[in-house]
Structure formats: C-alpha cells, structure tokens
Amino acid sequence: MDLSFGCFKINVSYDADTFGPASYIGGSIFTMLNCFSKARKAIRGILTAGAVLSLAACDVTTLPSGGSDGGSGPNLKSGETVQIALLIPQSDPNTGNIPQSLENAARLAIAEIPGANIELKVYDTAGRAGTAAAQAQRAVDEGAKLILGPLFGEAANAAAVAVADEGVNVLSFSNNTTIAGGNLFVLGSTFDSAAERLVSYGARNGKKNIAVLYQNNIAGQLGRNAIQGAATRNGGQVVAAEGYDLNTESLTAAIGRVKSATSGGNADSLYLTDSWDGGLSVVLQLAPEQGVSPASTQYAGITRWDVRSDGFKLPGIEGAWFAIPDNASTAAFEQRYAARYGAQPHALAGLAFDGVAAVGALLKKGRNDALTRSALTQGAGFQGASGVFRLLNNGTNQRAMGVATVRNQQVVILDPAPRSFGGAGF
C-alpha cells in the first residue's frame, strides 16, 4: 500500500528478513531530511501498522502456556498419515499474495519428501488473533497434529494458547521472539541470529568494542538487546547504546552522542538496528556526515541491507557488514518454486517450506516422535529454503547466515553461511 506525506511516499510491503515492512522511500536523502519532522507522526503510524502487519510484529504478548505436557507434541503410529494445519490470512486484503505463496511453498516441500505421508489442510485466520485461535482449535479437532503458521505474532500467540492443553506444537511464521516458548516456535529469522553472526565475526577480526544506534521502538530495543547478548558471549562489550525517534532532531542528537564514543577511541564499531522501512537510509547518510567515519569505525547492521540496491550509494554502507542467508540455498529454492508455480516466491514463502521440511526430515527417519519438542529441537537442525536452521528449546531459532559487505555498490560475501552446525560461523 502507498502512503504519501506530501514530501515523499512510502510503499509498504512485507519482508520478514528486514524485521518489518520493507519500504521504498522515493526522493533524495535531502528531501527526506527536510520532510522527516513533518512526517514524524505519520511515520509513527506506519510503523505501528507495520508492527501488526509484519512478521516482526512487535506486539508484546504473554508467553503461551505449554499445557500439562509443556507442548511436547503427540507421538505417531507407524505409517500414520500426518495432518498439518496451515493457518494463513487468506481473506486479509492487506497481505496480498503472501498467503498463497506460503501455501505453495508448503506443498512444494511435501512434494519433495517422497513417502512422508503428510496431508496439508489450510485454514483462514483473516489476520485476526481470535479467528486464529478458533481455527487452530478447529484444526486439532479435525485431526491436525501440528500447526504451521499463523503469519502474525498476535495470531500465532492466540493459536498456540488455544491448543496448548492438547499438546500440539505451533510453528509460526513470526520472528518476534517475545511470543516464543511453551508450544510456540517462531520460524522467522531473528535479531539474535544476525547479531550473533556479526558480533562473533567482528570479535575474530579485532572489533570488540561496540556502539549501538537503535530506534526507540520495540524492534530497536530487541535489536539492541540481541547485540548486547552477542557481545557478552563473544568477549566483546557494548560501550555505548543510543536510541532515537524517527525525526532529524532526535537522530542528530543520538549520532552526536555515538560520535563521542567512536572519536574517543572507546568504540571501534557501530551497530545499527534500523531497516529500510524506518530511518536506515537517513542514518547511513547522516552518521558519516556528522563525523562517524566508516574509514575508522566499522559499520554493521542486523537487518537485511542487501535488498535495497538503491541504498548502496549511501556513504555509510560502503565496507559495512551485514548478515544474509545462504545465497546458494535461497536461489535453488526460488528456482524450484518458479519451475512448479511459474512465479517467484514471496520473501516469506521459505518459512512455510522450512516448517514442512523439518517434519518431513524426521518422518523420513521413521521417527514416531517427529512432532515432539525433543525431535523438532534436534541439534543437527534441518536443511531449509535459505540454508540450515534449527529450532531451539526456548521456541526461537538459529539460522545459518553469511557475512556480506558492499564494495563499489555491489554485494560481496566476506564469510559464507555455514552448511552445518558446529563449524565456523556458529
């Protein structure tokens, strides 16, 4: 959907890997700066809507109860056909082709698992939490042994609560780790995976003193916390953390405070939590202009920076580090999807593929406990649409990611995504 604010227009789409709506902001960076103050309230409105309409759904909800069995999951009989319920917002007009793309990807995964005996039944959540809860219960009553979806965080939480007492696990498409736990897993790529990959890479390359510049919203705070945790685990430290609102006055002041840490020698790297839908473009322009030089301070970002080639001209992105999925695996999945359905998959489609692929891999091994927590959280993980991943016992996930940079306006892989767990990069 297009939202215009006089000076510039934002087109909101959906991208899990950017932790919110991926947006195109037309006009020059200077036009944006002039308009920032005027558009402040309007932008806040977009971000609030984006929190509801994106995988990053920053609706802080209570953790679902695991029920009497802690969401351990049902055991299967030998040769039993496993019914998986796919909960997607088919009738929500704001989701475009996302629901169909998710369903297509799930069916592609089934087709690639010969003899897995998986039956997929689709249920419409309409994008609403109450409907998601009712549909989850209906699915279980009709024989579902696992819930795949829903798309939005609040709906996923409601669905998990509804079926927790029956021991059915929910593999949601959210990347909001605040809802994970009990019988609810999040499949979306998390800040924790990106932060861990980048901070560990930085530590191995002598960058251990970190300054963080984050937006003053829940996504920014979660990103900041992920960086702080990764720094602690990798022998680094966060020496400065400054938040900003989406207006030039607040951002300029925050950059000034960060500059004190970088110019004083306390910080050798600057981590950004923002994404293209927020203020990232402005940050990558303003921070170098205000004296936080990329030549002396290593810039790094925990959102997907490679999806906006029009941003590769910004001074802060040249030589910066950011995490990306396994390009080879992603390309292979997209090719198989296109061959089967005649179109490219939505950026979120791989999550549905991953959920089915995980269950299918366990079923192929003849595991009657394939739907239980212990099986789903096996340390070896699974091969997914964008590389290897594994579900963690706390309901979150860990994904293989590479480290990339931009050189001469081209993405360059500095350290490829690992192909298995236990090696370099994890």
XYZ file of C-alpha atoms in Angstrom, residues 157-369:
213
model
C 0.268 -16.472 20.216
C -3.505 -16.901 20.317
C -3.390 -20.087 18.256
C -0.715 -21.610 20.482
C -2.642 -20.835 23.644
C -5.781 -22.400 22.157
C -4.165 -25.796 21.519
C -1.519 -25.917 24.250
C -3.624 -28.094 26.527
C -3.813 -30.712 23.774
C -0.067 -30.925 23.378
C 0.050 -29.628 19.802
C 3.068 -27.583 18.743
C 2.793 -24.424 16.633
C 5.499 -23.450 14.133
C 4.622 -19.815 13.469
C 5.955 -17.559 10.718
C 6.716 -14.773 13.189
C 10.221 -13.665 14.105
C 9.024 -11.953 17.281
C 10.930 -13.786 19.996
C 8.792 -12.232 22.742
C 5.997 -14.680 21.914
C 8.197 -17.794 21.727
C 8.001 -20.520 24.336
C 5.780 -23.324 25.530
C 4.285 -24.965 22.450
C 5.009 -21.954 20.219
C 8.067 -21.748 17.959
C 8.989 -18.855 15.677
C 10.422 -19.701 12.254
C 11.260 -16.168 11.142
C 14.881 -15.051 11.090
C 15.628 -13.304 14.375
C 17.820 -10.439 15.508
C 19.659 -12.933 17.690
C 20.878 -14.981 14.714
C 22.079 -11.897 12.842
C 23.685 -10.280 15.887
C 25.478 -13.459 16.922
C 26.867 -13.966 13.430
C 28.119 -10.405 13.042
C 29.450 -9.886 16.563
C 31.350 -13.191 16.517
C 32.791 -12.295 13.099
C 33.762 -8.879 14.424
C 35.421 -10.348 17.513
C 37.531 -12.637 15.320
C 38.579 -9.582 13.339
C 39.523 -7.404 16.285
C 36.287 -5.426 16.597
C 35.110 -5.963 20.172
C 34.099 -2.509 21.417
C 30.646 -1.759 20.105
C 28.463 1.317 19.922
C 24.791 0.691 19.134
C 22.445 3.138 17.430
C 18.868 1.906 17.690
C 15.383 3.216 17.017
C 13.168 3.939 20.009
C 10.612 1.202 19.452
C 10.298 -2.432 20.438
C 12.122 -3.670 17.342
C 15.031 -1.359 18.093
C 15.150 -2.413 21.717
C 15.092 -6.098 20.795
C 17.907 -5.489 18.329
C 19.956 -3.638 20.929
C 19.449 -6.449 23.420
C 20.477 -9.052 20.837
C 23.718 -7.181 20.162
C 24.435 -6.809 23.865
C 23.901 -10.530 24.432
C 26.091 -11.476 21.483
C 28.848 -9.160 22.689
C 28.851 -10.785 26.114
C 29.046 -14.287 24.615
C 31.892 -13.363 22.271
C 34.202 -11.473 24.591
C 33.138 -8.031 23.440
C 31.341 -5.157 25.097
C 28.777 -2.521 24.252
C 30.400 0.741 25.282
C 27.568 2.998 24.123
C 23.918 2.472 23.166
C 21.889 5.429 21.932
C 18.237 5.442 20.909
C 16.459 7.834 18.563
C 12.965 8.712 17.423
C 12.182 8.993 13.718
C 12.886 12.687 13.341
C 16.040 14.533 12.388
C 16.454 16.318 15.722
C 16.428 13.100 17.743
C 18.598 11.205 15.262
C 21.160 14.002 15.014
C 21.466 14.151 18.792
C 21.867 10.363 19.078
C 24.570 10.331 16.401
C 26.380 13.107 18.267
C 26.437 11.008 21.416
C 27.668 7.969 19.493
C 30.390 10.078 17.872
C 31.820 10.792 21.295
C 32.362 7.059 21.805
C 33.859 6.438 18.370
C 36.075 9.519 18.162
C 37.296 8.972 21.718
C 38.555 5.516 20.832
C 36.114 3.695 23.104
C 34.174 2.109 20.218
C 35.683 0.547 17.105
C 32.375 -0.480 15.524
C 28.891 0.965 15.136
C 25.934 -1.432 15.001
C 22.621 -0.252 13.569
C 19.303 -1.960 14.304
C 17.175 0.043 11.872
C 15.899 -1.166 8.499
C 14.981 0.374 5.174
C 11.359 0.836 6.257
C 12.474 3.051 9.119
C 15.351 5.509 9.256
C 18.235 3.386 7.944
C 18.708 5.454 4.789
C 18.969 8.613 6.842
C 21.302 7.051 9.399
C 23.686 5.815 6.692
C 23.795 9.339 5.256
C 23.886 11.421 8.424
C 26.280 9.430 10.607
C 29.250 9.740 8.207
C 28.402 13.398 7.574
C 28.456 14.073 11.315
C 31.896 12.571 11.737
C 31.373 8.865 12.418
C 33.710 7.856 9.617
C 33.365 4.389 8.045
C 37.119 4.542 7.441
C 37.847 4.372 11.165
C 34.617 2.879 12.558
C 33.272 -0.425 11.297
C 29.576 -0.071 10.435
C 27.389 -3.177 10.864
C 23.662 -3.855 10.590
C 21.492 -6.686 11.855
C 18.725 -6.252 9.259
C 18.836 -7.176 5.574
C 20.803 -4.419 3.853
C 21.237 -6.277 0.546
C 17.600 -5.940 -0.538
C 17.849 -2.247 -1.434
C 20.431 -1.698 -4.181
C 19.329 1.941 -4.420
C 20.807 2.393 -0.961
C 24.267 1.168 -1.986
C 25.335 4.732 -2.818
C 24.957 5.917 0.770
C 28.325 6.705 2.401
C 27.764 4.563 5.480
C 27.169 1.327 3.602
C 30.463 1.046 1.729
C 32.504 -1.555 3.593
C 29.777 -2.161 6.197
C 28.965 -5.654 7.463
C 25.520 -7.244 7.447
C 24.186 -10.778 7.724
C 22.482 -12.579 4.838
C 21.094 -16.097 4.341
C 22.845 -18.771 2.288
C 22.559 -17.370 -1.237
C 23.011 -20.718 -2.980
C 20.241 -22.407 -0.990
C 17.918 -19.445 -1.455
C 18.485 -19.360 -5.215
C 17.912 -23.111 -5.518
C 14.621 -22.859 -3.623
C 13.437 -19.956 -5.762
C 14.245 -21.870 -8.941
C 12.312 -24.948 -7.808
C 9.371 -22.821 -6.720
C 9.309 -20.923 -10.028
C 9.508 -24.150 -12.022
C 6.486 -25.532 -10.179
C 4.313 -22.427 -9.912
C 5.503 -20.168 -12.721
C 6.346 -17.240 -10.460
C 8.863 -16.179 -7.876
C 8.031 -16.915 -4.227
C 7.361 -14.159 -1.761
C 10.268 -13.486 0.581
C 8.361 -15.200 3.401
C 7.480 -18.346 1.478
C 10.610 -20.170 2.569
C 9.355 -20.221 6.158
C 6.448 -22.485 5.229
C 8.820 -24.705 3.269
C 11.090 -24.924 6.319
C 8.317 -25.985 8.683
C 7.221 -28.846 6.460
C 10.802 -29.796 5.581
C 11.693 -30.170 9.269
C 8.783 -32.503 9.942
C 9.389 -34.400 6.712
C 13.051 -34.969 7.511
C 12.097 -36.509 10.854
C 9.360 -38.645 9.323
C 11.777 -39.965 6.684
C 13.899 -41.312 9.532
C 10.876 -43.249 10.772
C 10.655 -41.251 13.971
C 7.317 -41.672 15.701
C 8.233 -38.670 17.857
